[in-house]
Coordinates of C-alpha atoms in Angstrom, one line a residue:
X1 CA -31.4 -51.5 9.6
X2 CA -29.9 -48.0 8.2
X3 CA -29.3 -49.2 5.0
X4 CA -25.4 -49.6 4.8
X5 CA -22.7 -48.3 4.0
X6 CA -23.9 -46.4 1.2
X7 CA -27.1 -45.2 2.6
X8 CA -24.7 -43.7 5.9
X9 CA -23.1 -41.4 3.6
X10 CA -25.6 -40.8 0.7
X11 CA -28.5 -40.3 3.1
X12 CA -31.9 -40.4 2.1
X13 CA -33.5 -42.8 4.2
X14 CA -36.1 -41.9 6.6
X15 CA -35.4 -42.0 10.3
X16 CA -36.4 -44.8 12.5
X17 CA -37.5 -43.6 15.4
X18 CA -39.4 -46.4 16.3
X19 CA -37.0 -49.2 17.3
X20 CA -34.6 -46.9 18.9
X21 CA -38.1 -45.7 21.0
X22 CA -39.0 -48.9 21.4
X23 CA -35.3 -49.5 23.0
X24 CA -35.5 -47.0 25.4
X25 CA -32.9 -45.0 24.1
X26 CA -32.7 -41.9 25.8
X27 CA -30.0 -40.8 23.5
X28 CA -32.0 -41.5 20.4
X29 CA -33.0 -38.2 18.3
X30 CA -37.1 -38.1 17.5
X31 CA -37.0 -36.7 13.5
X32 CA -40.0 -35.1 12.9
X33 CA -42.0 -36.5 10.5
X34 CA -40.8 -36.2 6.7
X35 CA -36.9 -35.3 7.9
X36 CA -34.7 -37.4 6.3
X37 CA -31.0 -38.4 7.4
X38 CA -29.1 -36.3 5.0
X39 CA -26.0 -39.1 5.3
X40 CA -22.5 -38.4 6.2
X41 CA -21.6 -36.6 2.3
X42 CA -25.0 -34.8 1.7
X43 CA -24.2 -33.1 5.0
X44 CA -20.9 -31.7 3.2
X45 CA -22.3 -30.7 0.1
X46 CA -25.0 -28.8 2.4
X47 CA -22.2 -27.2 4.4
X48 CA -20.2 -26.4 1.9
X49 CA -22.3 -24.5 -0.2
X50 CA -23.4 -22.4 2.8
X51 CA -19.9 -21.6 2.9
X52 CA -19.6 -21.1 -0.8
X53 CA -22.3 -19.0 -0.5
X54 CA -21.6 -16.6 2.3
X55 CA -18.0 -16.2 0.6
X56 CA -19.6 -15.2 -2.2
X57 CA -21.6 -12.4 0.0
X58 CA -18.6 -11.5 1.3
X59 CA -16.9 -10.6 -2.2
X60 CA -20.0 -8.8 -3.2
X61 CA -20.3 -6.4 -0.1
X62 CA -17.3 -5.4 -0.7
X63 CA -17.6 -4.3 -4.1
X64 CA -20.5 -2.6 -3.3
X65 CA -19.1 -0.8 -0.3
X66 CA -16.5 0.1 -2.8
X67 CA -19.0 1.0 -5.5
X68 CA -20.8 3.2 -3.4
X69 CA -17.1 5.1 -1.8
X70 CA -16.8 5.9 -5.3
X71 CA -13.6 4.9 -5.4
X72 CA -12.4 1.0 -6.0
X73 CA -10.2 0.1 -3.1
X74 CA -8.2 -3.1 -3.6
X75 CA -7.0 -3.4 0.4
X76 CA -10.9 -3.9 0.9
X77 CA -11.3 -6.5 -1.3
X78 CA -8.5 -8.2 -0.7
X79 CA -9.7 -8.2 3.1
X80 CA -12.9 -9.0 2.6
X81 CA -12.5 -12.0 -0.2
X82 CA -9.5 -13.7 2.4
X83 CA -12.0 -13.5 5.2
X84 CA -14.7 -15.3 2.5
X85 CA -11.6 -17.9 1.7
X86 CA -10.5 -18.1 5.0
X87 CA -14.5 -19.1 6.2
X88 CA -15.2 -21.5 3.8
X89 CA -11.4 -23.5 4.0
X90 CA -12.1 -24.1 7.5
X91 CA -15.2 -25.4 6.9
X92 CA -13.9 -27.4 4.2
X93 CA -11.9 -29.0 6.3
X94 CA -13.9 -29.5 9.6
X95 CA -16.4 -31.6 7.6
X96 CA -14.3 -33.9 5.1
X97 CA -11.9 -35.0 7.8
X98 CA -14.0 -38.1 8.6
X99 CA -14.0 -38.7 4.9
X100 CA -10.8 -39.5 4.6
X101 CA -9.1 -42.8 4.2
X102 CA -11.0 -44.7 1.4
X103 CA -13.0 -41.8 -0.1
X104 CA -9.8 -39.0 -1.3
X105 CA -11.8 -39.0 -4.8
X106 CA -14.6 -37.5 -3.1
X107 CA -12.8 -34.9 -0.9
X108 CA -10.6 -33.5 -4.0
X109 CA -14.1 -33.2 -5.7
X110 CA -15.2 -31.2 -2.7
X111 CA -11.8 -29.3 -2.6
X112 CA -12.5 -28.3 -6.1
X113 CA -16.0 -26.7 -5.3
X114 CA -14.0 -23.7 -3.1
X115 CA -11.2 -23.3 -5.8
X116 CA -14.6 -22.0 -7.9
X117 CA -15.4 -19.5 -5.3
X118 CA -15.2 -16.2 -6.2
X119 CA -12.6 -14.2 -4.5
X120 CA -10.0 -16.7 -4.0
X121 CA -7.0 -15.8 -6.3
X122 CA -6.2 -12.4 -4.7
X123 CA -2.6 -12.2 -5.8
X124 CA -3.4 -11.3 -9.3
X125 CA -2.4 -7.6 -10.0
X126 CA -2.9 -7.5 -13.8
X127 CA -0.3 -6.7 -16.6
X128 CA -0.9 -3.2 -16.1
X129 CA 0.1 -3.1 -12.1
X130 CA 2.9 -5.5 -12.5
X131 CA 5.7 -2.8 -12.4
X132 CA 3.5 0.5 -11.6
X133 CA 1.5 0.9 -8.4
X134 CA -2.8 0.7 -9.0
X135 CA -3.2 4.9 -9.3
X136 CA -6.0 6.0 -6.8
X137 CA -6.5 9.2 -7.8
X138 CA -9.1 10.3 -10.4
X139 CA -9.7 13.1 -12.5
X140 CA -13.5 13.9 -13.0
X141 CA -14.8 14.4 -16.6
X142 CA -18.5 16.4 -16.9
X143 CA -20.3 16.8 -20.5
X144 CA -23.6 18.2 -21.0
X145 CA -25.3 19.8 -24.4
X146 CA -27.0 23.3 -22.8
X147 CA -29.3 24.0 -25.8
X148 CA -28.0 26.9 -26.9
X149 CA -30.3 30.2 -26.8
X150 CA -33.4 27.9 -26.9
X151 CA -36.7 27.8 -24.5
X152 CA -36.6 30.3 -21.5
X153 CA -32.6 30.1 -22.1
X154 CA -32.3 33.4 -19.4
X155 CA -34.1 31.3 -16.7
X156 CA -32.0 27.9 -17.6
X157 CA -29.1 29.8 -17.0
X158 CA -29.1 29.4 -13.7
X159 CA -30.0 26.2 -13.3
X160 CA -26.8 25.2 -15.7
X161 CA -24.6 27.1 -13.3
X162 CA -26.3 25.2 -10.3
X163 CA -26.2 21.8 -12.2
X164 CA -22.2 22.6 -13.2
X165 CA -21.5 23.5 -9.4
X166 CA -22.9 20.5 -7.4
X167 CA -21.1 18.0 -9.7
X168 CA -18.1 19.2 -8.9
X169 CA -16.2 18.0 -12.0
X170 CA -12.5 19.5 -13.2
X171 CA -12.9 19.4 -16.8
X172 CA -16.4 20.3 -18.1
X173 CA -17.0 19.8 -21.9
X174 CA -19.9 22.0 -23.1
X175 CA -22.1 21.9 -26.5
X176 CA -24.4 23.8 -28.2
X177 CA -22.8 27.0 -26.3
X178 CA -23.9 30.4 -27.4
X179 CA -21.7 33.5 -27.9
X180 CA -23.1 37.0 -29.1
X181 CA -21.7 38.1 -32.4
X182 CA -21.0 41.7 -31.2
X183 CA -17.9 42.4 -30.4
X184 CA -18.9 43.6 -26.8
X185 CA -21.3 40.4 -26.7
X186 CA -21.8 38.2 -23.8
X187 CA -20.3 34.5 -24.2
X188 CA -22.2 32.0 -22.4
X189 CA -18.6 29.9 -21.7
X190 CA -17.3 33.0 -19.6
X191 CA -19.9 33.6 -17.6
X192 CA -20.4 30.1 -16.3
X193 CA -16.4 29.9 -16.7
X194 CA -16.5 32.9 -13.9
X195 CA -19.6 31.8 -12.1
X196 CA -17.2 28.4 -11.2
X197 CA -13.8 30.5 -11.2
X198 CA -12.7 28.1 -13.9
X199 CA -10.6 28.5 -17.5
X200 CA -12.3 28.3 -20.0
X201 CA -12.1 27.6 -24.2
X202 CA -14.7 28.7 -26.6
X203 CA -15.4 28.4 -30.7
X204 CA -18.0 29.2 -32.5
X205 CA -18.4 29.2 -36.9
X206 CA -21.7 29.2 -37.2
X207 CA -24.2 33.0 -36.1
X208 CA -27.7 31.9 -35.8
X209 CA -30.6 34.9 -34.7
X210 CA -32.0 34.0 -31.4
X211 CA -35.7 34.6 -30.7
X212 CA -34.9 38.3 -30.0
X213 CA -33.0 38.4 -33.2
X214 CA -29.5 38.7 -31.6
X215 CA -27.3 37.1 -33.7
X216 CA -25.4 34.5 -31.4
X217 CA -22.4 31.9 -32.1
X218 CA -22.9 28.4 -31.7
X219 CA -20.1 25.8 -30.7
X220 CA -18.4 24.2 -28.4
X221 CA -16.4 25.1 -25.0
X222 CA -14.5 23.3 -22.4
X223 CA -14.0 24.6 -18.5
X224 CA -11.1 23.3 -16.5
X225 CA -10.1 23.7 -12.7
X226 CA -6.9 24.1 -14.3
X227 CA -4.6 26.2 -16.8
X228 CA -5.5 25.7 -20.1
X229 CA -2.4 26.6 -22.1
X230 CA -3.5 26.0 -25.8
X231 CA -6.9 24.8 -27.9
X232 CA -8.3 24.5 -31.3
X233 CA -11.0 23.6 -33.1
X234 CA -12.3 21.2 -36.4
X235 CA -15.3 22.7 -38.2
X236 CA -17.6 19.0 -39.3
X237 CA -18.1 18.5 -42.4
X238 CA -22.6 18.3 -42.8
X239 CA -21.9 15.8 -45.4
X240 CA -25.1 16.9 -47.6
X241 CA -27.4 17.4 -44.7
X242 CA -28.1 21.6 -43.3
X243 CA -25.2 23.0 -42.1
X244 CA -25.9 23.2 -38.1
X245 CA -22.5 24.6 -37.5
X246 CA -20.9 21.1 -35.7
X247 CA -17.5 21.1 -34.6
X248 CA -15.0 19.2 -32.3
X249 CA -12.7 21.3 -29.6
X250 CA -9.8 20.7 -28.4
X251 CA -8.2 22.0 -25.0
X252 CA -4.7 21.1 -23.8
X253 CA -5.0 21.4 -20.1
X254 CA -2.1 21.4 -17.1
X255 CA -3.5 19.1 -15.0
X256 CA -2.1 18.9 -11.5
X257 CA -0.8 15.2 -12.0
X258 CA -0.6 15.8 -15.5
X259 CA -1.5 16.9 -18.9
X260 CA -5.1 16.3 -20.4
X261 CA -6.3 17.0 -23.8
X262 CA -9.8 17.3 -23.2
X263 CA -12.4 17.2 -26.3
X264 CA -16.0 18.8 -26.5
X265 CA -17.4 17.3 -30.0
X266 CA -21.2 17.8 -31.4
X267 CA -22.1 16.0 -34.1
X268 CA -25.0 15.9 -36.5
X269 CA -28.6 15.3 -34.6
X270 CA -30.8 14.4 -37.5
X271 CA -33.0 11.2 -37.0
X272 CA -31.7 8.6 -40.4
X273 CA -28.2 11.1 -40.7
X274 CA -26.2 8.6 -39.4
X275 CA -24.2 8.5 -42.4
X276 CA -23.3 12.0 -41.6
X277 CA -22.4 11.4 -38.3
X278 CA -19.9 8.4 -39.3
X279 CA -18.2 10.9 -41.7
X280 CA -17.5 13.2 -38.3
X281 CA -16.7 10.7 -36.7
X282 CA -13.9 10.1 -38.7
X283 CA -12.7 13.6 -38.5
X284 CA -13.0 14.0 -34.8
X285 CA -10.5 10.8 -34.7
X286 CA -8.1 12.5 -37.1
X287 CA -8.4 15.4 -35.3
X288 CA -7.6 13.9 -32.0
X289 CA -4.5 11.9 -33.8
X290 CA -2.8 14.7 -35.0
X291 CA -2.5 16.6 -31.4
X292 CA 0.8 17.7 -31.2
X293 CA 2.4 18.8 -27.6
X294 CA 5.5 19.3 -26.0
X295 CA 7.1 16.5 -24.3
X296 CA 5.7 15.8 -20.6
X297 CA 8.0 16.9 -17.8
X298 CA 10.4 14.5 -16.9
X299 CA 8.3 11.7 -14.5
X300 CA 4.7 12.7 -15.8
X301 CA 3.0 10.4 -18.5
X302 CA 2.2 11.6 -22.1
X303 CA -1.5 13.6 -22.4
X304 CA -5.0 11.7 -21.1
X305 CA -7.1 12.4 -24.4
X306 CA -10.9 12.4 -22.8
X307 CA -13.6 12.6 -25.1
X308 CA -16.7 13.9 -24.7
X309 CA -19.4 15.3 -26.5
X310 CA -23.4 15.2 -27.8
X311 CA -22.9 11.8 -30.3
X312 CA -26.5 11.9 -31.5
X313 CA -26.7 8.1 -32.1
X314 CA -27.2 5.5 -29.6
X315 CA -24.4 3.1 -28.3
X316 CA -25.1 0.6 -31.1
X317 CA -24.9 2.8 -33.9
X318 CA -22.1 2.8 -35.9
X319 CA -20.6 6.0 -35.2
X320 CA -20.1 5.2 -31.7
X321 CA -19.3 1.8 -32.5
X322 CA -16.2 3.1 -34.6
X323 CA -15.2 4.7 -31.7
X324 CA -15.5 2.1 -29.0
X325 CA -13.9 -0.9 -31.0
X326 CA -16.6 -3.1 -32.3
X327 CA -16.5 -1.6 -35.6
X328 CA -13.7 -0.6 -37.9
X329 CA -11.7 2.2 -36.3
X330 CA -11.1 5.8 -38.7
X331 CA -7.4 5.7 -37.6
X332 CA -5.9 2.6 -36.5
X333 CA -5.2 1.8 -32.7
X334 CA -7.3 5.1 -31.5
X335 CA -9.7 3.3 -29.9
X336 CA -12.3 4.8 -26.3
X337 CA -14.4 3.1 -23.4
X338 CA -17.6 4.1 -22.9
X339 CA -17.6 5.9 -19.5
X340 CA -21.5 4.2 -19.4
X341 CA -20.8 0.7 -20.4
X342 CA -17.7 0.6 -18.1
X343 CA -19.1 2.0 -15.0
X344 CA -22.8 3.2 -15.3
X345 CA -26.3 1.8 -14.2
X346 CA -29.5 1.6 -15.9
X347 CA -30.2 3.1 -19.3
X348 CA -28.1 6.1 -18.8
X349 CA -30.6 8.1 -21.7
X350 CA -29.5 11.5 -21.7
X351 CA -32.4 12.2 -24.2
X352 CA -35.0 11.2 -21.8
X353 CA -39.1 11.2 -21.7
X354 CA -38.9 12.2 -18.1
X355 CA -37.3 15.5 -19.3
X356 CA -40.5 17.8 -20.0
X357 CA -38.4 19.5 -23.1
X358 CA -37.6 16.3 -24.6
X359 CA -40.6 14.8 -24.1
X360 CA -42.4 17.2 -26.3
X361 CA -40.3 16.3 -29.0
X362 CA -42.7 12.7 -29.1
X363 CA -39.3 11.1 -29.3
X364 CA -38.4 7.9 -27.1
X365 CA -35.5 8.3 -24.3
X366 CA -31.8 7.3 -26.0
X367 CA -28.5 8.0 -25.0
X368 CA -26.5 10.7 -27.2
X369 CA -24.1 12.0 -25.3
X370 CA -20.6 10.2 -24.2
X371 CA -17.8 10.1 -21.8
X372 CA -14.8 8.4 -23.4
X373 CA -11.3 7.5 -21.9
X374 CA -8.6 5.9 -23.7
X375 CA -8.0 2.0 -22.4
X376 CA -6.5 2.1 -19.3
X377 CA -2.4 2.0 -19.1
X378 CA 0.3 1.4 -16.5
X379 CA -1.0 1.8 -12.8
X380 CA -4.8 1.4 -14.1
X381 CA -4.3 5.4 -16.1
X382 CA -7.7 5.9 -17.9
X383 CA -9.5 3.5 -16.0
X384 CA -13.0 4.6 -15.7
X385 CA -14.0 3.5 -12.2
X386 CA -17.7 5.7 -11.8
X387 CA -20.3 7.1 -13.9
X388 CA -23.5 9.0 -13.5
X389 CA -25.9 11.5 -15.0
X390 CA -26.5 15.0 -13.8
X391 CA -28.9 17.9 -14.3
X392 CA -31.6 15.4 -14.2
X393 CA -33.2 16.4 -11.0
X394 CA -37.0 17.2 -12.0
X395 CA -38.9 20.2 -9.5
X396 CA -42.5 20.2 -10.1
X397 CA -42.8 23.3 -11.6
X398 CA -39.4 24.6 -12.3
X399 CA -37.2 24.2 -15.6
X400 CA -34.7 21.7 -15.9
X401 CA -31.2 22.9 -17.0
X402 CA -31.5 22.1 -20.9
X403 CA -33.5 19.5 -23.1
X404 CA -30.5 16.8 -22.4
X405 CA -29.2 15.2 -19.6
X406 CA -25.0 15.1 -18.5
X407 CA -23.1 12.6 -18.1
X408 CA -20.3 12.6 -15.2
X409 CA -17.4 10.6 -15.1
X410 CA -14.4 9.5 -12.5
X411 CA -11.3 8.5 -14.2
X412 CA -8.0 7.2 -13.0
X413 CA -5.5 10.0 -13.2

C-alpha cells in the first residue's frame, strides 16, 4: 500500500490516512492535506542540511564577532567552527544509523556533504605560523592628503587636528603639507606634530604663494608615536606634465616591537597623466629598495616598509597595479597589499561626491589614496587585518577636514 521499499526511503507518496482511519487506528498520524511522507533518506538530506546550514552560521558569527573586535582571534574561531562540526557530526550520525547495513554507498555520500562544511579543518596553521606563533599585535597606519593652504585652510586646521586625534593611529603619513618659506615660518607638520605630542618628519622642494601671497612649501610629512631616528626624501620626476612639486618621504621609525620605515608619497593628480604617474611609480619603488639601516637588535625582525600616500589613479590603473602585483613590478620581488582590497568594505573612495569640496570639482567619487603593507611573513607580520576611512564625518554646515578622505589601517606588528 506505501509503495515499497523504494518509496519508504525516497518518499514522495502522499499519506493515506484513510485506511489507517478507516482501521481505527488510534496511533495513526492525520497529514494534512498536500504533506507528503518525505521517506526514510529525504528525511536526512533535510536534516542534514539544517545542520550544514547552522554550522555554516556558526563560522560566520564568529568572523564577524571577530571583524567587528577589530582584531582576528583564532581561539574564537576555532571554538565556534568545533561547536558547528561538533552539531552537525552528531546529527550525522543520529539519522544514518538506520541506514546502515545494505545502503553504506549512501551514508558515505552523506558523510561527504559535512566534510564540505565550512569550518571543519581547524588544524591548519598556514606556512607562515608553522614555526612562529600568529602575532596579535598591530601597528596602526593613517594617510590623509590635507590640501595644502587651500579653501578656508585656517578653519580646516582644526578639524585635521580633530580628525588625526580620534583615529588614534601611530604612524600618520601626511601629503600636500604646507610649510612657510621664512625662516621663522610656521610648518603645518609641527603644529599638528605638537597638537598630538608626536615626531614628526617634514620636506618640502617646491614654494608656491598662498592666497595671502605667503610663499609656503609643499610636500610631504610623516608623524609617529615613536622616535624617528633618520628620514629622507625623492623629488618625482613630472615626466613633461607642470611641475607640482611631488615627492616620496621616507621615515625610519623605532617602533616599540620594532623598526618601521614608513612612506608618505604624492604623486601626479592630473586626469589622462597616468603615464606620469607610472614613471613615479617606478621611483618611489627604487627609492624604497635602496633603504639602507642598521641591522635589527638581536631578536627583532628587519624594517616593516608601510606605504602610503595620495596615488591619484584608481585601483585598476596601472600605477597601482605595478605596485600590488598584477602588473609588471619596477624592481623585482617588491611587491604591496592593498590595505582596502585586503580588509576594507564598500567603495572606500577617498575622492568622494559626498565631500562638498570634491564635489564641486564635477568629478565622480574614486579612490586615490592607499595603505600598503608588504605580504605578510612569519607569525602573520604585515598582515593587514582592518581598514577604514576617516575625516569623512559630514556636519551640516561645518567644513570637512580637506577635499579628500583618509584611509586607516591595522596591521600585524
Amino acid at each position: 500500500k506505501g509503495g515499497g521499499l523504494m518509496s519508504s526511503l525516497w518518499g514522495g507518496k502522499k499519506k493515506d490516512d484513510s485506511t489507517d482511519a478507516k482501521k481505527g487506528d488510534e496511533s495513526a498520524v492525520i497529514a494534512k492535506d498536500g504533506d507528503k511522507d518525505p521517506g526514510l533518506i529525504g528525511g536526512v538530506w533535510g536534516t542534514l542540511v539544517t545542520a550544514s546550514e547552522t554550522a555554516v552560521s556558526a563560522a560566520k558569527n564568529a568572523a564577524d564577532a571577530a571583524k567587528a573586535a577589530g582584531e582576528f582571534s583564532v581561539e574564537q574561531a576555532k571554538n565556534a567552527a568545533a561547536k558547528g562540526a561538533s552539531m552537525t557530526t552528531s546529527v550525522t550520525s543520529s539519522v544514518t544509523a538506520p541506514l546502515s547495513g545494505g545502503l553504506s554507498g549512501v551514508t558515505g555520500s552523506l558523510g561527504g556533504l559535512t566534510s564540505m562544511v565550512p569550518g571543519m579543518n581547524i588544524n591548519y596553521t598556514g606556512p607562515l605560523c608553522k614555526d612562529t606563533p600568529l602575532v596579535n599585535t598591530s601597528v596602526r597606519v593613517a594617510t590623509l592628503s590635507v590640501w595644502w593652504r587651500s579653501h578656508e585652510w585656517g578653519e580646516r586646521q582644526g578639524k585635521i587636528v580633530e580628525a588625526l586625534k580620534g583615529v588614534n593611529a601611530d604612524v600618520i603619513c601626511l601629503q600636500d603639507v604646507w610649510a612657510e618659506a621664512d625662516k621663522d615660518g610656521k610648518s603645518q607638520a609641527q603644529i599638528l606634530a605638537e597638537a598630538l605630542d608626536y615626531k614628526f618628519a617634514f620636506e618640502g622642494k617646491k614654494s608656491m604663494a598662498d592666497g595671502a601671497d605667503v610663499q609656503c612649501l609643499t610636500g610631504c610629512a610623516i608623524l609617529s608615536r615613536w622616535n624617528i631616528t633618520a628620514s629622507a626624501v625623492k623629488p618625482l620626476s613630472p615626466s613633461g606634465y607642470e611641475d607640482e612639486g611631488r615627492c616620496v618621504l621616507r621615515a625610519e621609525i623605532e617602533g616599540e616591537r620594532g623598526p618601521i620605515h614608513a612612506y608618505s608619497a604624492s604623486l601626479c593628480t592630473k586626469i589622462g597623466a597616468s603615464d606620469a604617474r607610472v614613471a613615479q611609480v617606478k621611483e618611489v619603488c627604487n627609492f624604497v629598495k635602496s633603504a639602507k639601516s642598521p641591522p635589527p637588535k638581536e631578536g627583532q625582525p628587519p624594517p616593516l616598509p608601510v606605504l602610503c600616500g595620495m596615488f591619484g589613479g584608481e585601483s585598476v590603473s596601472d600605477e597601482v597595479r605595478m605596485l600590488t602585483g598584477k602588473a609588471p613590478c619596477p624592481v623585482k620581488e617588491l611587491v604591496f597589499v592593498d590595505a582596502w582590497d585586503a580588509a576594507g568594505e564598500g567603495p572606500g573612495d577617498t575622492w568622494s561626491t559626498s565631500n562638498p569640496f570634491a564635489s564641486a570639482e564635477l568629478l565622480p567619487s574614486k579612490r586615490t589614496s592607499y595603505v600598503f603593507a608588504p605580504p605578510p611573513a612569519a607569525g602573520g607580520r604585515g598582515h593587514i587585518t582592518k581598514a577604514s576611512l576617516f575625516a569623512n564625518s559630514l556636519i551640516p554646515g561645518m567644513l570637512p577636514p580637506s577635499c579628500h578622505y583618509g584611509v586607516v589601517a591595522d596591521i600585524r606588528y
